[in-house]
Every structure is written in C-alpha cells, then in structure tokens.
C-alpha cells in the first residue's frame, strides 16, 4: 500500500512538472528537502539544485536541450519508467530477492530478438551465433513479465540487428508500458513508420552504432553505412525522439571517437547519450590487431570524464566506468544477456552458459552455476579500472567456466575458454601497469576499491 501511495504521488509530481520542467523543478527540489528529514539524500538534492540554478552548468544545458527538443510525452515516460520504476521501486524489490535467494538480481536485461543482421561488420562480437535464431514474441514477453517480478524494468535489445524484429519490439513496448526499452541498432532499418510508433508508445529509445567519421564507420560496417546512420538520426530528430550513439573504440579509431569534433557533431545531430565500448576479440576469427592499446584505453578514460564535465551529453564507458559500478556489472550484478537461441549468458561478450531460458525460469538462471561463480568472485580485481574477467583478468573467466561446467554458446564455431583467454592475456598484462598507475593517482578510487573488496 505504501509503495502504491508513493508511486501515485510521484506520478502526480511528474504530471505537474511535465509542461515546464525547468521552471517547476526548483519547487520540487524545495519539497524534496522538506521531506528528507534525516538528510539521507542531501548531497544529491544539493547537486541537482546547483545544476538547475546555474545556467552556465553543462548539465543545465543538457536538461534544457532535452525538454526543448524531445517530445514531452517521451520525457515524462522516461522519468516514469526509467527513474521511478527501474531505479526506485524496482531496485528495492531486486535487493529483497537477492537477500532471499542469495543470488544476483540485475537492474537491466540485454536480449537478442534475432541473430539475423543485414550487415556483416568486421570484428562483430555476435558473428559466431549464426543468423538463424529468434526469440519468439511470447518468449520476449515472458522474460519481461518474469523480470518485473524480480524488480527489473529496463530491457535492452541487441542482435543481430534488433530492428529486423521492430514490429514485435513495438508490440512489447505497448504491452509493458511500465518498462523502458532500448536498442542498439545499425540504423539502416529506421523509417518514418518506426519513428511514429516510437512516439506513440513513448518508452523506446535507440543508440546508433557508429565508429567515428565516415571512413572509420564504413571500414568496419560497409561502404555507405555512415550516411544511412546520419539519415536515421535526422529522421529521429525531426520526430523529436530520444536517441544517442554507441561506438566501439579500437586501435584504429579511438582518437577519432574521442575527439571534440566527433562528439560535438553527434550532439548537434540530436544525440543525448553516448555508449563507449572497447573492442573485444570474441569469436574464432576475431582480429587481435583491433584491441585498443593501453595508451588508448587511458586516453578514453580521461576523455569520457572530460566530456561529462564539458559537453551536454550523458557519456558512458562500459569498461572504464568500473570505478562507479564497483567493477564488472555482468553475471546479473547489474545486467545479463540472453542470446537469440535463449542461452542465458553473464555478459554479451562472454559466450558461455549453463542454462537456456526456454528450459528454466529467469530466477533459476540467476542461480545457475556460472552466475553463482560470478557472484562469489565479484569484483574480479581491487583496481576498478581492471573490471573485466575476460579482457582484464582472463584467469578469472577460465576458472569460472571450468568450475561451472559452462558450454560455449557460439553455435557456428564453439570456442574453448583456454583459447579465448589466451587471446586477451597479453592485452590484460599490458593494461595492468597503466591501469594501476591511473588507479593509484585517485585516492577516492582506492577507498572505493577497498570497500568493494570487503
């Protein structure tokens, strides 16, 4: 009953501020300060107040651009589903279930509606899954229903190219209006009909995969792909939709995707967020020469923090943000991956599993041997800039796969874990020295590391 009352009150406040957020948010902050009698959230409230009272603050500009250029319905739906449901109601429920069953419960689920794709990108992490698998609409719907029972309200699509199944994705958004949905896409299948559907449902956003400038993007994704991505962004912006970009930085494009010129161009095109991933040599034909150098990972670590401090875009680095997430977020700690064949994997880049979602419940999958091996070992390193059990601590992945008896899920060419880890071991050793130096330079990070390990 108390949760329902709190949610009703939150929605009333949301309806109140939706028409003119910049003018009304300060009033909400005043109310929040009065309600926070024990000062449990005083630091966060103070930070928000400072942002909204300083028109020169980059986050003030971010919020201003968001409310002026994105449809108000989408702004409201994002707050309702992503912030209220996923981060408040869902988070509390997830922690209860974690305590009850002694297993990880994720904040988000990444799932592949299909392994089919209309492109053939160099170094694709999903290439060895094959192209013939699909999760039925009924299975996708069941995953969402089970997820909500566990407090999960955020669902991400990858593939393959998820928009091959765009009609089923829109149908899922309609059926679960209390959830927020998100897809990584190559952008080539975005049309006006999809944009109109996204505006109608309100709870679906896209991240366009792009590798930097036209030359860098077409090098990995095929000639003409860059122009199609830009055209899709223009279409999304014209419909006042919420979108961003996703990039994989590697040895040949890191300086490009981290440059002011590239980031400023993406902001000008309407991107509100940026997901940055480093290249992972997954699959038997993976190119080892694409692995970013230690200097390039260090460059991206510094650049993402500079971008967050100076540019109106929400930027994330899947690896280098380990210091904010207490290391690796996979294995159900914050997210898991379900591929198009139904295999439940700890991470999109870790193609090993004990269980299939067609045979077990989501909760049982989280309690499977490989996921429990993750839970027992996280964090995998006291240095949160070395979070990954494959790229940074390959001995950890080798141990967990063998201990749990997990099998390779690469249908086209199953890869032995010893072979996979041998590919990343040199990169892990090379990064360790640089990462340890960066970590030692940050006293706050050293404190966080100690608390996480304890």
XYZ file of N, CA, C and O in Angstrom, residues 351-442:
368
model
N 30.499 -15.706 -24.086
C 29.612 -16.647 -24.761
C 29.720 -18.050 -24.160
O 30.116 -19.010 -24.830
N 29.333 -18.129 -22.892
C 29.294 -19.398 -22.167
C 28.052 -19.406 -21.288
O 27.636 -18.357 -20.779
N 27.467 -20.593 -21.115
C 26.233 -20.662 -20.338
C 26.000 -22.072 -19.829
O 26.491 -23.051 -20.400
N 25.221 -22.161 -18.734
C 24.748 -23.442 -18.204
C 23.286 -23.702 -18.542
O 22.835 -24.845 -18.478
N 22.547 -22.618 -18.870
C 21.093 -22.758 -18.941
C 20.509 -22.005 -20.131
O 21.130 -21.085 -20.674
N 19.282 -22.403 -20.511
C 18.561 -21.768 -21.600
C 17.207 -21.318 -21.084
O 16.534 -22.049 -20.345
N 16.795 -20.110 -21.471
C 15.568 -19.516 -20.944
C 14.328 -20.293 -21.366
O 13.268 -20.163 -20.747
N 14.453 -21.138 -22.375
C 13.329 -21.982 -22.775
C 13.121 -23.138 -21.803
O 12.056 -23.775 -21.806
N 14.123 -23.413 -20.976
C 14.069 -24.575 -20.078
C 13.942 -24.203 -18.607
O 13.500 -25.037 -17.802
N 14.367 -22.991 -18.250
C 14.375 -22.601 -16.836
C 13.767 -21.209 -16.677
O 13.630 -20.458 -17.645
N 13.414 -20.876 -15.450
C 12.926 -19.530 -15.167
C 14.097 -18.566 -15.106
O 15.260 -18.970 -14.982
N 13.786 -17.284 -15.169
C 14.823 -16.256 -15.060
C 15.521 -16.346 -13.711
O 16.753 -16.222 -13.618
N 14.773 -16.573 -12.655
C 15.364 -16.691 -11.327
C 16.295 -17.894 -11.253
O 17.398 -17.816 -10.695
N 15.879 -19.022 -11.830
C 16.743 -20.209 -11.831
C 18.021 -19.954 -12.630
O 19.094 -20.451 -12.271
N 17.908 -19.191 -13.707
C 19.099 -18.859 -14.486
C 20.089 -18.061 -13.648
O 21.305 -18.280 -13.718
N 19.572 -17.133 -12.849
C 20.429 -16.315 -11.990
C 21.094 -17.145 -10.894
O 22.122 -16.738 -10.340
N 20.523 -18.305 -10.602
C 21.089 -19.187 -9.577
C 21.878 -20.336 -10.187
O 22.285 -21.256 -9.473
N 22.108 -20.280 -11.487
C 22.848 -21.338 -12.178
C 24.330 -21.262 -11.811
O 24.813 -20.235 -11.316
N 25.088 -22.347 -12.045
C 26.492 -22.396 -11.589
C 27.376 -21.251 -12.072
O 28.165 -20.709 -11.288
N 27.283 -20.861 -13.357
C 28.163 -19.805 -13.856
C 27.834 -18.465 -13.210
O 28.740 -17.701 -12.845
N 26.549 -18.165 -13.045
C 26.159 -16.897 -12.426
C 26.567 -16.866 -10.956
O 26.984 -15.824 -10.443
N 26.470 -17.980 -10.278
C 26.891 -18.013 -8.881
C 28.408 -17.905 -8.763
O 28.923 -17.328 -7.799
N 29.131 -18.437 -9.747
C 30.589 -18.271 -9.756
C 30.956 -16.802 -9.898
O 31.903 -16.322 -9.257
N 30.217 -16.081 -10.735
C 30.412 -14.632 -10.858
C 30.174 -13.959 -9.511
O 30.974 -13.126 -9.063
N 29.060 -14.278 -8.880
C 28.685 -13.612 -7.626
C 29.750 -13.805 -6.554
O 30.080 -12.873 -5.810
N 30.305 -15.015 -6.471
C 31.303 -15.299 -5.431
C 32.593 -14.522 -5.645
O 33.296 -14.206 -4.681
N 32.919 -14.179 -6.902
C 34.215 -13.574 -7.192
C 34.168 -12.061 -7.400
O 35.223 -11.412 -7.388
N 32.996 -11.484 -7.620
C 32.943 -10.046 -7.907
C 33.259 -9.218 -6.668
O 32.777 -9.551 -5.579
N 34.030 -8.133 -6.818
C 34.726 -7.689 -8.032
C 35.933 -8.569 -8.329
O 36.525 -9.159 -7.429
N 36.311 -8.618 -9.596
C 37.375 -9.510 -10.029
C 38.763 -8.938 -9.778
O 39.753 -9.648 -9.932
N 38.817 -7.671 -9.404
C 40.108 -7.025 -9.173
C 39.889 -5.849 -8.240
O 38.863 -5.169 -8.334
N 40.824 -5.611 -7.334
C 40.713 -4.461 -6.449
C 40.849 -3.138 -7.177
O 40.442 -2.094 -6.676
N 41.409 -3.160 -8.378
C 41.501 -1.982 -9.233
C 40.277 -1.971 -10.143
O 40.155 -2.809 -11.039
N 39.382 -1.025 -9.914
C 38.132 -0.999 -10.663
C 38.304 -0.551 -12.112
O 37.351 -0.570 -12.887
N 39.533 -0.174 -12.488
C 39.825 0.094 -13.893
C 40.274 -1.189 -14.602
O 40.622 -1.167 -15.774
N 40.258 -2.294 -13.867
C 40.536 -3.621 -14.435
C 39.369 -4.544 -14.073
O 39.532 -5.555 -13.414
N 38.151 -4.197 -14.533
C 36.959 -4.887 -14.043
C 36.637 -6.214 -14.715
O 36.002 -7.074 -14.108
N 37.053 -6.405 -15.960
C 36.512 -7.479 -16.800
C 37.200 -8.824 -16.561
O 38.435 -8.895 -16.540
N 36.423 -9.917 -16.433
C 37.036 -11.230 -16.240
C 37.607 -11.831 -17.524
O 38.256 -12.876 -17.463
N 37.390 -11.176 -18.668
C 37.976 -11.647 -19.918
C 39.106 -10.742 -20.381
O 40.230 -11.193 -20.588
N 38.835 -9.466 -20.517
C 39.830 -8.549 -21.076
C 40.904 -8.165 -20.061
O 42.048 -7.901 -20.432
N 40.559 -8.134 -18.771
C 41.489 -7.641 -17.752
C 41.984 -8.711 -16.793
O 43.078 -8.594 -16.242
N 41.185 -9.752 -16.566
C 41.527 -10.818 -15.616
C 41.147 -12.175 -16.213
O 40.305 -12.892 -15.664
N 41.744 -12.555 -17.347
C 41.300 -13.756 -18.057
C 41.389 -15.037 -17.240
O 40.641 -15.988 -17.487
N 42.274 -15.063 -16.253
C 42.355 -16.255 -15.416
C 41.056 -16.470 -14.641
O 40.682 -17.608 -14.320
N 40.354 -15.375 -14.344
C 39.085 -15.475 -13.632
C 38.019 -16.153 -14.485
O 37.275 -17.022 -14.019
N 37.919 -15.752 -15.745
C 36.919 -16.369 -16.616
C 37.231 -17.841 -16.829
O 36.327 -18.696 -16.796
N 38.495 -18.151 -17.013
C 38.890 -19.541 -17.207
C 38.446 -20.384 -16.011
O 37.857 -21.470 -16.171
N 38.692 -19.894 -14.813
C 38.296 -20.619 -13.604
C 36.785 -20.813 -13.532
O 36.297 -21.912 -13.221
N 36.021 -19.746 -13.803
C 34.565 -19.808 -13.638
C 33.912 -20.744 -14.637
O 32.990 -21.493 -14.301
N 34.369 -20.708 -15.885
C 33.790 -21.579 -16.898
C 34.070 -23.042 -16.572
O 33.181 -23.898 -16.642
N 35.287 -23.335 -16.166
C 35.637 -24.725 -15.865
C 34.958 -25.205 -14.587
O 34.470 -26.345 -14.516
N 34.914 -24.344 -13.591
C 34.275 -24.709 -12.326
C 32.788 -24.995 -12.505
O 32.238 -25.927 -11.914
N 32.121 -24.196 -13.334
C 30.673 -24.309 -13.511
C 30.269 -25.311 -14.577
O 29.093 -25.693 -14.677
N 31.233 -25.737 -15.403
C 30.901 -26.647 -16.485
C 30.134 -25.976 -17.610
O 29.448 -26.651 -18.394
N 30.230 -24.660 -17.719
C 29.511 -23.927 -18.761
C 30.045 -24.290 -20.146
O 31.228 -24.600 -20.310
N 29.156 -24.247 -21.131
C 29.499 -24.596 -22.503
C 29.491 -23.355 -23.397
O 28.768 -22.396 -23.138
N 30.272 -23.408 -24.471
C 30.297 -22.302 -25.435
C 28.941 -22.183 -26.122
O 28.314 -23.180 -26.485
N 28.488 -20.942 -26.294
C 27.210 -20.688 -26.965
C 27.408 -20.186 -28.392
O 26.441 -19.785 -29.042
N 28.651 -20.195 -28.886
C 28.917 -19.813 -30.267
C 28.534 -20.984 -31.174
O 29.307 -21.937 -31.337
N 27.321 -20.915 -31.733
C 26.798 -22.040 -32.495
C 27.620 -22.355 -33.738
O 27.777 -23.498 -34.125
N 28.141 -21.313 -34.393
C 28.879 -21.515 -35.632
C 30.250 -22.131 -35.393
O 30.707 -22.963 -36.177
N 30.918 -21.711 -34.321
C 32.272 -22.205 -34.050
C 32.543 -22.100 -32.552
O 33.110 -21.115 -32.077
N 32.126 -23.100 -31.767
C 32.356 -23.071 -30.323
C 33.828 -22.839 -29.997
O 34.714 -23.411 -30.634
N 34.059 -21.969 -28.983
C 35.433 -21.584 -28.653
C 35.792 -22.040 -27.244
O 35.115 -21.694 -26.274
N 36.848 -22.833 -27.142
C 37.324 -23.277 -25.843
C 37.786 -22.079 -25.023
O 38.426 -21.159 -25.541
N 37.451 -22.064 -23.735
C 37.761 -20.902 -22.906
C 39.257 -20.659 -22.795
O 39.705 -19.506 -22.687
N 40.080 -21.709 -22.840
C 41.525 -21.521 -22.794
C 42.025 -20.795 -24.033
O 42.924 -19.945 -23.958
N 41.434 -21.118 -25.181
C 41.818 -20.456 -26.429
C 41.419 -18.986 -26.387
O 42.190 -18.101 -26.764
N 40.206 -18.721 -25.920
C 39.730 -17.340 -25.824
C 40.609 -16.519 -24.881
O 41.043 -15.409 -25.220
N 40.865 -17.041 -23.703
C 41.626 -16.287 -22.703
C 43.078 -16.071 -23.120
O 43.701 -15.070 -22.748
N 43.602 -16.987 -23.915
C 44.968 -16.809 -24.413
C 45.055 -15.595 -25.331
O 46.114 -14.956 -25.418
N 43.955 -15.260 -25.992
C 43.951 -14.103 -26.892
C 43.987 -12.791 -26.123
O 44.529 -11.793 -26.605
N 43.405 -12.750 -24.935
C 43.325 -11.494 -24.191
C 44.406 -11.346 -23.132
O 44.616 -10.244 -22.611
N 45.098 -12.426 -22.795
C 46.111 -12.365 -21.732
C 47.192 -11.316 -21.989
O 47.541 -10.549 -21.069
N 47.741 -11.208 -23.201
C 48.756 -10.162 -23.429
C 48.207 -8.754 -23.230
O 48.885 -7.895 -22.658
N 46.975 -8.511 -23.688
C 46.355 -7.195 -23.508
C 46.115 -6.904 -22.036
O 46.277 -5.764 -21.577
N 45.733 -7.934 -21.279
C 45.495 -7.760 -19.841
C 46.778 -7.362 -19.125
O 46.784 -6.469 -18.267
N 47.879 -8.026 -19.470
C 49.165 -7.695 -18.840
C 49.605 -6.282 -19.213
O 50.113 -5.525 -18.371
N 49.401 -5.914 -20.463
C 49.816 -4.588 -20.915
C 49.010 -3.488 -20.240
O 49.559 -2.437 -19.874
N 47.696 -3.719 -20.071
C 46.829 -2.710 -19.464
C 47.060 -2.601 -17.964
O 46.906 -1.515 -17.382
N 47.442 -3.689 -17.315
C 47.553 -3.701 -15.855
C 48.476 -2.604 -15.338
O 48.143 -1.890 -14.376
N 49.622 -2.428 -15.964
C 50.576 -1.424 -15.490
C 49.997 -0.010 -15.600
O 50.089 0.787 -14.654
N 49.389 0.286 -16.745
C 48.803 1.615 -16.941
C 47.618 1.827 -16.012
O 47.475 2.885 -15.388
N 46.751 0.817 -15.894
C 45.554 0.927 -15.055
C 45.917 1.096 -13.589
O 45.291 1.885 -12.865
N 46.928 0.380 -13.136
C 47.344 0.501 -11.736
C 47.887 1.898 -11.445
O 47.670 2.447 -10.351
N 48.600 2.473 -12.407
C 49.110 3.834 -12.215
C 47.951 4.839 -12.142
O 47.930 5.714 -11.264
N 46.967 4.695 -13.031
C 45.795 5.589 -13.015
C 45.030 5.451 -11.706
O 44.575 6.439 -11.129
N 44.896 4.229 -11.248
C 44.142 3.968 -10.014
C 44.844 4.563 -8.802
O 44.204 5.122 -7.912
N 46.153 4.461 -8.791
C 46.927 4.997 -7.666
C 46.865 6.510 -7.608
O 47.047 7.110 -6.534
N 46.596 7.151 -8.741
C 46.508 8.612 -8.783
C 45.205 9.130 -8.194
O 45.061 10.334 -7.977
N 44.258 8.229 -7.910
C 42.929 8.645 -7.473
C 42.632 8.092 -6.081
O 42.174 6.959 -5.943
